[in-house]
PDB file of C-alpha atoms and ligand atoms in Angstrom:
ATOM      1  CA  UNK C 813      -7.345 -17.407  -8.286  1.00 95.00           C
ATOM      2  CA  UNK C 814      -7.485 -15.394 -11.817  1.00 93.00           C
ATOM      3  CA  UNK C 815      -4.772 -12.804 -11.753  1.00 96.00           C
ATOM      4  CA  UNK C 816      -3.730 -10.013 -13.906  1.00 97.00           C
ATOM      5  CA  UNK C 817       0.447 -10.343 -14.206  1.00 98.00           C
ATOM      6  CA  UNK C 818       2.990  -8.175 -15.379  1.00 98.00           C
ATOM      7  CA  UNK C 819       6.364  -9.615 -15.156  1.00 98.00           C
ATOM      8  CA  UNK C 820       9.323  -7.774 -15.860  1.00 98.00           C
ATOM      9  CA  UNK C 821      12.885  -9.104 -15.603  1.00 98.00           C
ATOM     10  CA  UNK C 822      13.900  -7.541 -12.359  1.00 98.00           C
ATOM     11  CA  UNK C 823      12.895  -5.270  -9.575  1.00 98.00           C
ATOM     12  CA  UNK C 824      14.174  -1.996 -11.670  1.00 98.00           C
ATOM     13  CA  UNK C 825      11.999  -2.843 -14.713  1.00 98.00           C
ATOM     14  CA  UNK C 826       9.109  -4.033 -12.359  1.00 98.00           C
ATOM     15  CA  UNK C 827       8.882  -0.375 -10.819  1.00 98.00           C
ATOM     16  CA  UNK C 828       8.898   1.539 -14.053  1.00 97.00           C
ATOM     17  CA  UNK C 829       6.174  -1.098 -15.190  1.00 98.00           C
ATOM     18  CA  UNK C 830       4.826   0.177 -12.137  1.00 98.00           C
ATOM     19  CA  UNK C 831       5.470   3.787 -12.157  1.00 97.00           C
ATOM     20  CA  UNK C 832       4.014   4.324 -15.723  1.00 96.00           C
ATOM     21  CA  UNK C 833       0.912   2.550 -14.488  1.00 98.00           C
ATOM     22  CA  UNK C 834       0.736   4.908 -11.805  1.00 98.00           C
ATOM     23  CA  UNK C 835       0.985   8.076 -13.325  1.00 97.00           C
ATOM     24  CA  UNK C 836      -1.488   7.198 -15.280  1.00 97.00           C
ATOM     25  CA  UNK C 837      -4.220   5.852 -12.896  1.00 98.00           C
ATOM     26  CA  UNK C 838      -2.925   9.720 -11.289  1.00 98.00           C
ATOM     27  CA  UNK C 839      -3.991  11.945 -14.381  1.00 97.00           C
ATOM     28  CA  UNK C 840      -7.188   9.634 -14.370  1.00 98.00           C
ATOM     29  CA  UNK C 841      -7.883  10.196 -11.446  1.00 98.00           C
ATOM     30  CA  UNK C 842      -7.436  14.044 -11.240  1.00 98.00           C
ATOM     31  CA  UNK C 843      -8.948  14.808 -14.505  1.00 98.00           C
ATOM     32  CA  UNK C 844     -12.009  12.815 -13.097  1.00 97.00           C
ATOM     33  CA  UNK C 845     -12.237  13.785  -9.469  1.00 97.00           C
ATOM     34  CA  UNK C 846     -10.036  16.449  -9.329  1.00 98.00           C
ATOM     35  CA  UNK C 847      -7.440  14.681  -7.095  1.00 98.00           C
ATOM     36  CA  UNK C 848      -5.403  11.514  -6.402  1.00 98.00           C
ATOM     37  CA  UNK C 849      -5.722   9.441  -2.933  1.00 98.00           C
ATOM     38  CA  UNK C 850      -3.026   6.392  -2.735  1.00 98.00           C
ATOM     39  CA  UNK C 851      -2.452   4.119  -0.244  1.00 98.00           C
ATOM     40  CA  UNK C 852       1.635   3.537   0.146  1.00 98.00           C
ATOM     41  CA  UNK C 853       2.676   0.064   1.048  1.00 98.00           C
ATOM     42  CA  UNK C 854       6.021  -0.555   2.682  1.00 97.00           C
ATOM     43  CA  UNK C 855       9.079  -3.230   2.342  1.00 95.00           C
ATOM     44  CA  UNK C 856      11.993  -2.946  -0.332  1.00 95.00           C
ATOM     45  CA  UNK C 857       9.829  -3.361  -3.314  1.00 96.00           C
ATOM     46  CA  UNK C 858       8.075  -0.369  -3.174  1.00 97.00           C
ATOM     47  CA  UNK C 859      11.080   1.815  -2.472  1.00 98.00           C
ATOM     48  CA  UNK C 860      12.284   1.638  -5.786  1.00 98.00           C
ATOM     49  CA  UNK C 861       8.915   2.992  -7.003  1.00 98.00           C
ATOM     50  CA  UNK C 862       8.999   5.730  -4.821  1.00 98.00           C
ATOM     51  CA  UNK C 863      13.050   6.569  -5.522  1.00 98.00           C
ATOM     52  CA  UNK C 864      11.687   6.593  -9.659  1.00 98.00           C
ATOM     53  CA  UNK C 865       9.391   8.366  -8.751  1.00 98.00           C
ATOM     54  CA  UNK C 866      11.168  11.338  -6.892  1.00 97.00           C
ATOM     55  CA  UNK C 867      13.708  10.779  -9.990  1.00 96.00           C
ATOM     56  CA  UNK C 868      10.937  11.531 -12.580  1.00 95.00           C
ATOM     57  CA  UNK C 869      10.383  14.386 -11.534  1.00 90.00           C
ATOM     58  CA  UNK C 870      13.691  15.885 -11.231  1.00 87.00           C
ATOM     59  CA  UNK C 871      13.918  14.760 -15.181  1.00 90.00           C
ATOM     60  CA  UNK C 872      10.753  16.522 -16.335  1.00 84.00           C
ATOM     61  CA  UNK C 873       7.839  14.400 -15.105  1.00 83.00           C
ATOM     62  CA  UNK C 874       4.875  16.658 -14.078  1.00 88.00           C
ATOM     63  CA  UNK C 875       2.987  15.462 -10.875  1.00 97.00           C
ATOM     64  CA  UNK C 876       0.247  18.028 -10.009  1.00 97.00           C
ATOM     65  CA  UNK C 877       1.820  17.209  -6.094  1.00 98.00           C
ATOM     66  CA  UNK C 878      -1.303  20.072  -4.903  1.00 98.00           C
ATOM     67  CA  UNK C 879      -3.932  17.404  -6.165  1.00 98.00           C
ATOM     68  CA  UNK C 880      -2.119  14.447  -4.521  1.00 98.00           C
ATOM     69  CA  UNK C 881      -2.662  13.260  -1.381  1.00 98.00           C
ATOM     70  CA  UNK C 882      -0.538  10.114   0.418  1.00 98.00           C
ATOM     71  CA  UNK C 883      -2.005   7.789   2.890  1.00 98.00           C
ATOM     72  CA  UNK C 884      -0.674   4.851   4.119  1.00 98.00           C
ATOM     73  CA  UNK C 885      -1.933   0.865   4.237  1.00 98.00           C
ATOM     74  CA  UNK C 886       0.152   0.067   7.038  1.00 98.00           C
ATOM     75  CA  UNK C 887       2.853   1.071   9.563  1.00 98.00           C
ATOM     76  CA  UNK C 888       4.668  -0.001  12.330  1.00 98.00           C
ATOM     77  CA  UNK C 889       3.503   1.487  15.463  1.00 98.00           C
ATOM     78  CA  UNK C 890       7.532   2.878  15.859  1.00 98.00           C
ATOM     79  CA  UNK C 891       8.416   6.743  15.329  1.00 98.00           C
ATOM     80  CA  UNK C 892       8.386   8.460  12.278  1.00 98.00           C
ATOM     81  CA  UNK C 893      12.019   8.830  12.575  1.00 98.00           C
ATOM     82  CA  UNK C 894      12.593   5.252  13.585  1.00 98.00           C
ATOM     83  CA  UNK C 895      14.838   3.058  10.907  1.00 97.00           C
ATOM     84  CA  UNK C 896      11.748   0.685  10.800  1.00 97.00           C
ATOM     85  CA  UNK C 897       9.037   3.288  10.297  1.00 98.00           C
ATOM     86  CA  UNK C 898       7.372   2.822   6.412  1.00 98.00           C
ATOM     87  CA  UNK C 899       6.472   6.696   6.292  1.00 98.00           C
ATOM     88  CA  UNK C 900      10.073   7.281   7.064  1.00 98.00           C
ATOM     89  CA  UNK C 901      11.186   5.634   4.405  1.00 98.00           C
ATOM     90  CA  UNK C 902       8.692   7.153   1.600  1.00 98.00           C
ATOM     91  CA  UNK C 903       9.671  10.379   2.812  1.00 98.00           C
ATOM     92  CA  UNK C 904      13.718   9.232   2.241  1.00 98.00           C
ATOM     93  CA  UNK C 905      12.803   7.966  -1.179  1.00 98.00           C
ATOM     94  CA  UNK C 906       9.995  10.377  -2.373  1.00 98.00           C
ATOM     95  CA  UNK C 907       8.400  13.054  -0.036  1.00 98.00           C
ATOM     96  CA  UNK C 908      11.595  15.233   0.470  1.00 98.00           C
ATOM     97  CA  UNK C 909      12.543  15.053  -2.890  1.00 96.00           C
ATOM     98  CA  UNK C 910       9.391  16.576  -4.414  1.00 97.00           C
ATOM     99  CA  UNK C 911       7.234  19.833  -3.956  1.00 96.00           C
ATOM    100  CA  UNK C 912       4.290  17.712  -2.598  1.00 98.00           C
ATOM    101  CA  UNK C 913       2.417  20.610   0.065  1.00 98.00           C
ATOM    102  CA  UNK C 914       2.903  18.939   4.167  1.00 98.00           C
ATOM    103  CA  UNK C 915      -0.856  19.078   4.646  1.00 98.00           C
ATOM    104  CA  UNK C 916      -1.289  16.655   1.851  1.00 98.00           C
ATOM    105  CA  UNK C 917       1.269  13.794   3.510  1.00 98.00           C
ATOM    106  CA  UNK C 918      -1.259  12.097   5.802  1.00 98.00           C
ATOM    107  CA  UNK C 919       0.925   9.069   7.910  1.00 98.00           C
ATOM    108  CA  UNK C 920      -0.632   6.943  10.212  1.00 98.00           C
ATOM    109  CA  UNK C 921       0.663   8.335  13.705  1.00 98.00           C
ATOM    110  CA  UNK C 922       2.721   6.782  15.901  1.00 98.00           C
ATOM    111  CA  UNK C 923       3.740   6.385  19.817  1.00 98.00           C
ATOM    112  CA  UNK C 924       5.104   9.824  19.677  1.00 98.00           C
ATOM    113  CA  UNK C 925       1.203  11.258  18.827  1.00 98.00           C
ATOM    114  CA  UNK C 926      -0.728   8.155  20.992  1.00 98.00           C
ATOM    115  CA  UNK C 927       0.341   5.965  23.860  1.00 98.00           C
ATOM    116  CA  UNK C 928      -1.461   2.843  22.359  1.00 98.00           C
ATOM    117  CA  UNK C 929      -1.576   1.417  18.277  1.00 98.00           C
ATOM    118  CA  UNK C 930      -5.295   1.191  19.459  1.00 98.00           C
ATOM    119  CA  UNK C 931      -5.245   5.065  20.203  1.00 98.00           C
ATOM    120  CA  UNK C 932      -3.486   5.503  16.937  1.00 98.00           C
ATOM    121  CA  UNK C 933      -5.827   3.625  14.632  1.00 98.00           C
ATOM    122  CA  UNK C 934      -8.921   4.813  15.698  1.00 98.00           C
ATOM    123  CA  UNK C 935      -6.884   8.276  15.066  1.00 98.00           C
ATOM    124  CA  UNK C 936      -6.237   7.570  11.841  1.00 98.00           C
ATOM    125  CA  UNK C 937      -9.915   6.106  11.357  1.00 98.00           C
ATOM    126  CA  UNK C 938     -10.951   9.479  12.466  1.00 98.00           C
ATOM    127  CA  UNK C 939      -8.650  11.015  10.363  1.00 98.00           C
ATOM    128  CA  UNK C 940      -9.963   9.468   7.557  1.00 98.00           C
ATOM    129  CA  UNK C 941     -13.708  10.222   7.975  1.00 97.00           C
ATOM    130  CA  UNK C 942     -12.711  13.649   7.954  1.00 97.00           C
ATOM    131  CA  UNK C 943     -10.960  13.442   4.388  1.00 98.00           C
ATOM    132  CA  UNK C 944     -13.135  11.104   2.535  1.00 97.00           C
ATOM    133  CA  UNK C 945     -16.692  11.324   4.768  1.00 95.00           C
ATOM    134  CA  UNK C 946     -18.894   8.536   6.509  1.00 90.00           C
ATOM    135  CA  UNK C 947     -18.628   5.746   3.593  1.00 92.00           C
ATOM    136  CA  UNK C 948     -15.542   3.300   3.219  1.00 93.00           C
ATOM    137  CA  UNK C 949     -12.729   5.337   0.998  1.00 95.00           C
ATOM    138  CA  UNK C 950     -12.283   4.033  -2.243  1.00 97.00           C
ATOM    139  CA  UNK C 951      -8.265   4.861  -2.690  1.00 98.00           C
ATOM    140  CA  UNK C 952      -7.723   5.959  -6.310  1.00 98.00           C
ATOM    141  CA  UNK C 953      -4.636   4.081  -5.952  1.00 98.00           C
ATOM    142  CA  UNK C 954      -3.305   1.143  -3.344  1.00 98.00           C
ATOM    143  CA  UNK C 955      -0.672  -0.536  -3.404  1.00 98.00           C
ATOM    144  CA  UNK C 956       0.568  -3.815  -1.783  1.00 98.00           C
ATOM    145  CA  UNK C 957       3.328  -5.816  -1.098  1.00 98.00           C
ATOM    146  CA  UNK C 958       3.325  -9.706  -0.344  1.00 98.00           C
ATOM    147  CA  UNK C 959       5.244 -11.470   2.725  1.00 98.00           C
ATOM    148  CA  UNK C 960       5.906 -15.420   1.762  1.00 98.00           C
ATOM    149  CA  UNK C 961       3.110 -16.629   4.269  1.00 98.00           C
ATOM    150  CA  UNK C 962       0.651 -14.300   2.457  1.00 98.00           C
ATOM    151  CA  UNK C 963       0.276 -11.111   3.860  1.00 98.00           C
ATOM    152  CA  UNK C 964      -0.501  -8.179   2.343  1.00 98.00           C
ATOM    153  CA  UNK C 965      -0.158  -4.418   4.199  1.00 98.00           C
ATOM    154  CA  UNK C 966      -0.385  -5.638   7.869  1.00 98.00           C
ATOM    155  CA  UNK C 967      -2.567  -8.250   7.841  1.00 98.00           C
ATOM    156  CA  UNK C 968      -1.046 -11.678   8.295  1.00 98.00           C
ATOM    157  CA  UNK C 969      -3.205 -14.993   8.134  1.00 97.00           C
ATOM    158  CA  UNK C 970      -4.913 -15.509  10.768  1.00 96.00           C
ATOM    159  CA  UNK C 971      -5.284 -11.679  11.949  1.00 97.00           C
ATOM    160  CA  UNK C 972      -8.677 -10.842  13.979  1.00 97.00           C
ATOM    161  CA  UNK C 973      -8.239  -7.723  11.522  1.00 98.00           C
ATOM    162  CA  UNK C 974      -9.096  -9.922   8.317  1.00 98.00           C
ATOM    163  CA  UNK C 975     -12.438 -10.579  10.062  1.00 97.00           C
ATOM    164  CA  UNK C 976     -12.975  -6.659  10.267  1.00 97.00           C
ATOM    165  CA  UNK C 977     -16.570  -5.655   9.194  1.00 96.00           C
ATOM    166  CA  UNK C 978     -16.737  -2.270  10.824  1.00 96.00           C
ATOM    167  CA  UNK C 979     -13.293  -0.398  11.305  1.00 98.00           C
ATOM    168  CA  UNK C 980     -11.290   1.192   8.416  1.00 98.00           C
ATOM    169  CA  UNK C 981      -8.233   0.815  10.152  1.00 98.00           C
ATOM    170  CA  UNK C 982      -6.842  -1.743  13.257  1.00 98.00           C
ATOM    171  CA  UNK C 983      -4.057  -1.610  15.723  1.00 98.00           C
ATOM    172  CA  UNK C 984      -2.713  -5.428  15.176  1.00 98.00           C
ATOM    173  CA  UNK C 985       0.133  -8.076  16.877  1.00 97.00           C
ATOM    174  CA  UNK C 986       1.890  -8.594  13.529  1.00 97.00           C
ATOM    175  CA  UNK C 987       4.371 -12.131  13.834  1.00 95.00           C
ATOM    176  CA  UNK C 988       7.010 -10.178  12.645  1.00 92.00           C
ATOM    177  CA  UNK C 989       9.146  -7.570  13.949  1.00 92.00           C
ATOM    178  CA  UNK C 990       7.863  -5.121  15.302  1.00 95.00           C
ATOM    179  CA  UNK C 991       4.730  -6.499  15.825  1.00 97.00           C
ATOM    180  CA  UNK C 992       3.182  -3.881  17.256  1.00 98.00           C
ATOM    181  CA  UNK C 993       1.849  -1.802  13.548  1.00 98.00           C
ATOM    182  CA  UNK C 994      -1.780  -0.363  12.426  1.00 98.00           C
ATOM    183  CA  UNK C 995      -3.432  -1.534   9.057  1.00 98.00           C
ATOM    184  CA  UNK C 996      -5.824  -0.752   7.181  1.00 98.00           C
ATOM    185  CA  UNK C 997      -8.646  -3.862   7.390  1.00 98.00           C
ATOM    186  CA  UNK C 998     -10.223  -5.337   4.243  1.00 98.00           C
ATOM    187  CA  UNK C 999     -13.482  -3.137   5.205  1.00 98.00           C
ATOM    188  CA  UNK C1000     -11.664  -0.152   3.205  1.00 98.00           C
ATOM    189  CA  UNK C1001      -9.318  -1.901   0.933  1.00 98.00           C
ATOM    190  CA  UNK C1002     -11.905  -3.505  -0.590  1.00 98.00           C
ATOM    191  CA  UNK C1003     -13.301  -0.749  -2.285  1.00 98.00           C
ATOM    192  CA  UNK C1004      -9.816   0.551  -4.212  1.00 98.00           C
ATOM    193  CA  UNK C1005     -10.481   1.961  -7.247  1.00 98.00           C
ATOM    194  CA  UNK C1006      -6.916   0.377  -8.507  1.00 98.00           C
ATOM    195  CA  UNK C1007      -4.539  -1.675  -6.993  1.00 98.00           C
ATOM    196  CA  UNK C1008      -1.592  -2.925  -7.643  1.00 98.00           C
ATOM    197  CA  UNK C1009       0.019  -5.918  -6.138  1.00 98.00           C
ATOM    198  CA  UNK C1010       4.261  -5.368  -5.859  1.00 98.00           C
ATOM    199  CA  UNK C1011       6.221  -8.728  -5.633  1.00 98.00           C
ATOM    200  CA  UNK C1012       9.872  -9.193  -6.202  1.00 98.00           C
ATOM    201  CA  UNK C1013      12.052 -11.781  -5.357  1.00 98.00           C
ATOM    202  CA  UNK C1014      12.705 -15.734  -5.808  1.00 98.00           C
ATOM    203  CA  UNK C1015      11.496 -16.195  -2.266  1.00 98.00           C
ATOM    204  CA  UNK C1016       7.707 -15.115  -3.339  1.00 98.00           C
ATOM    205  CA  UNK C1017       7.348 -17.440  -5.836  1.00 98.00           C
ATOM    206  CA  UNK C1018       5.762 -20.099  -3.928  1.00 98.00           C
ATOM    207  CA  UNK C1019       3.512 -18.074  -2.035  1.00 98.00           C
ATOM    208  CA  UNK C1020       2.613 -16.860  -6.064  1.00 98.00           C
ATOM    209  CA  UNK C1021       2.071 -20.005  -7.293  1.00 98.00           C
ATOM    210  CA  UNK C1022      -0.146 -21.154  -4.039  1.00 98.00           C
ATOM    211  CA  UNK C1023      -2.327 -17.679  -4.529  1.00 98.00           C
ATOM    212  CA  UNK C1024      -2.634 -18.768  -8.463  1.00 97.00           C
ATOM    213  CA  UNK C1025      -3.860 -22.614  -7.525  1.00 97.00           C
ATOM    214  CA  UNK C1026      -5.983 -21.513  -5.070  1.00 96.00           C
ATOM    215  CA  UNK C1027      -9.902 -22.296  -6.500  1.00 94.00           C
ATOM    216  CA  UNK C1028     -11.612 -18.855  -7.182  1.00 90.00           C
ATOM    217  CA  UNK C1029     -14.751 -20.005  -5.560  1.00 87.00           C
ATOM    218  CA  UNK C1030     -13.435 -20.510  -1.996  1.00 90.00           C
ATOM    219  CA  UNK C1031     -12.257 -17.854   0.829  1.00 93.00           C
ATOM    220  CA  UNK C1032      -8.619 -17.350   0.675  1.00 96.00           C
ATOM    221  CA  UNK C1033      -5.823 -19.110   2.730  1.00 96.00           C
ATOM    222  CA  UNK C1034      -4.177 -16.084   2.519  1.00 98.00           C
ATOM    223  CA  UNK C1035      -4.637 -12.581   3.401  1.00 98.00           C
ATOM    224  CA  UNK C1036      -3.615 -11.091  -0.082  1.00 98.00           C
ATOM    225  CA  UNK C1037      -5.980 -13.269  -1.586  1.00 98.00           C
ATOM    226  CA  UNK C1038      -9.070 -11.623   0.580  1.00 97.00           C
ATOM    227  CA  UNK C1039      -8.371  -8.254  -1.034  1.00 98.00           C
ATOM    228  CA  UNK C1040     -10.690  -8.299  -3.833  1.00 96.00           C
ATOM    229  CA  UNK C1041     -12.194  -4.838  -4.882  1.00 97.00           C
ATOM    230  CA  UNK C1042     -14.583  -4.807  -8.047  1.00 93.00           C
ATOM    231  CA  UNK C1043     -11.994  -2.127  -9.345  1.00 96.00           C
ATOM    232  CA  UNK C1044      -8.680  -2.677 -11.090  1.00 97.00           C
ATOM    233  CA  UNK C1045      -6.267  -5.497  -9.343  1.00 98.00           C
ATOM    234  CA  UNK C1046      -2.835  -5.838 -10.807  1.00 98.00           C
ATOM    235  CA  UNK C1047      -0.227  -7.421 -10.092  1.00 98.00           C
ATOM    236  CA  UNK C1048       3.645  -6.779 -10.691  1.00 98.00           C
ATOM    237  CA  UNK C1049       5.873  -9.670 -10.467  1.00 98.00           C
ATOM    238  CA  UNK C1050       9.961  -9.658 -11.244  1.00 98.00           C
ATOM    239  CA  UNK C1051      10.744 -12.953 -12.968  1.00 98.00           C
ATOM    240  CA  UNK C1052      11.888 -14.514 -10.030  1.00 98.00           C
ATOM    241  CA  UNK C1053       8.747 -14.174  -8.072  1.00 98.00           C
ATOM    242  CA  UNK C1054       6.913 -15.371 -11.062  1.00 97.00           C
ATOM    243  CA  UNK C1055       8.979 -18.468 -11.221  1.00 92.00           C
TER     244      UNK C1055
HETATM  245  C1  6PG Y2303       5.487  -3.917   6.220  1.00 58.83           C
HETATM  246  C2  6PG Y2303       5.319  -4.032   4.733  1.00 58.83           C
HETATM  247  C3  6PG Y2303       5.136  -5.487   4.317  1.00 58.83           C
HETATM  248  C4  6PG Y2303       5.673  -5.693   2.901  1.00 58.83           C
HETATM  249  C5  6PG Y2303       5.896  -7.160   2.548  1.00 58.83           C
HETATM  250  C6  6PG Y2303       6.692  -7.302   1.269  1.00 58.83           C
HETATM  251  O1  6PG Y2303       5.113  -2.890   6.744  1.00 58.83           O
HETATM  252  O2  6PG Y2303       6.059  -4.845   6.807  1.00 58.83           O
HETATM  253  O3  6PG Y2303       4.244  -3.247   4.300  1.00 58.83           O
HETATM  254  O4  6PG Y2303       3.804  -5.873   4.420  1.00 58.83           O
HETATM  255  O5  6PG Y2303       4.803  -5.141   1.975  1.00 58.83           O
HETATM  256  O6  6PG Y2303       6.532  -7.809   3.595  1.00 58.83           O
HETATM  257  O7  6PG Y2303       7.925  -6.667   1.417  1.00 58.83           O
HETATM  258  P1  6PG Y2303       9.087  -6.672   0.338  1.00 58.83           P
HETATM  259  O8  6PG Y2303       8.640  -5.771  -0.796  1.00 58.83           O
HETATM  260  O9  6PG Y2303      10.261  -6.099   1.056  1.00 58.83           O
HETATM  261  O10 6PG Y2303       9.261  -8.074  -0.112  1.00 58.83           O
END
């Protein structure tokens, strides 16, 4: 498949690439619709992002933090204090560090709030309805990691969740640890406005070069490859996952 590559020489470069990118799909976005929605992705790549980030700002950067609002693409159905959790670990590299008001921090809940990931999703379905309204949000902003076997926020090949036509977000059985998480299903990222892919690492770059081989006309293998909204898709690669 066709896709739009920025490589930088490591993972620190990679997230400024990143950040710049970011802020300013962010004053697009506000000066347009008067606010920015973005969908946080977990894993080790993204942390840097959010650590610049929360370091921007202490060094002059300007966020309008009223006008910006955080969701998340996935989470592991753990406690928002747990080691594992992914809004635990914005919130260590970003959210405490910057004047962003609570009632804009929206995380997907966990066991703590519902008994059940299925009680959970549909909470954060509901959730969402109430923020965006009855169509499918279009995030100003998502982004993504990649796991070597393909998958993208929660969704890992062969998920019941990539079949999704209906719900915005699905409790799932992740093969990984732990597997019990909530995603959000193609049905809603789909319709990003901008998205940016965030890959680092020499152990991505085969699961790179198989997405980049893979014919354009045919369903993706994988599940990153099924998440093809009409807006922006960009991807960020270090030099070792572009191999
Ligand atoms: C999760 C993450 C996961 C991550 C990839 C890439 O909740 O497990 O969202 O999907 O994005 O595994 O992670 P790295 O950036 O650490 O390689």
């Amino acid at each position: 498949m066709k896709m739009d590559t920025r490589v930088f020489p490591d993972l620190e470069a990679l997230s400024r690439g990143a950040l710049d990118e970011l802020l300013k799909t962010m004053g697009d976005a506000v000066k347009q619709r008067g606010r920015f929605t973005i969908a946080l992705a977990g894993g080790r790549t993204p942390a840097k992002l959010y650590e610049l980030w929360a370091r921007a700002e202490s060094e002059g950067a300007h966020t309008p933090w009223d006008s910006v609002h955080l969701f998340w693409g996935d989470e592991r159905f753990v406690p928002h204090d747990d080691l594992l959790s992914n809004y635990r670990m914005a919130r260590e590299a970003l959210i405490a560090h910057v004047p962003i008001p609570a009632d804009n921090v929206h995380p997907m809940p966990g066991p703590k709030e519902f008994k059940t990931p299925a009680e959970a999703a549909e909470a954060y379905e509901s959730d969402l309805r109430k923020f965006f309204g009855s169509g499918a949000p279009a995030f100003d902003l998502q982004l993504l990691g990649l796991g070597v076997e393909g998958h993208t926020a929660s969704l890992f090949p062969g998920s019941p969740a990539l079949e999704e036509k209906k719900r915005w977000v699905a409790a799932v059985e992740a093969p990984a640890k732990p597997s019990e998480r909530l995603t959000l299903t193609p049905v809603v990222l789909n319709q990003g406005r901008d998205t940016f892919f965030l890959v680092s690492g020499g152990d991505k770059k085969e699961i790179i070069e198989a997405l980049r081989n893979e014919p354009e006309s045919r369903l993706s293998k994988y599940p990153a490859g099924r998440i093809k909204p009409a807006g922006r898709v960009m991807w960020f690669l270090d030099k070792a996952a572009q191999g």
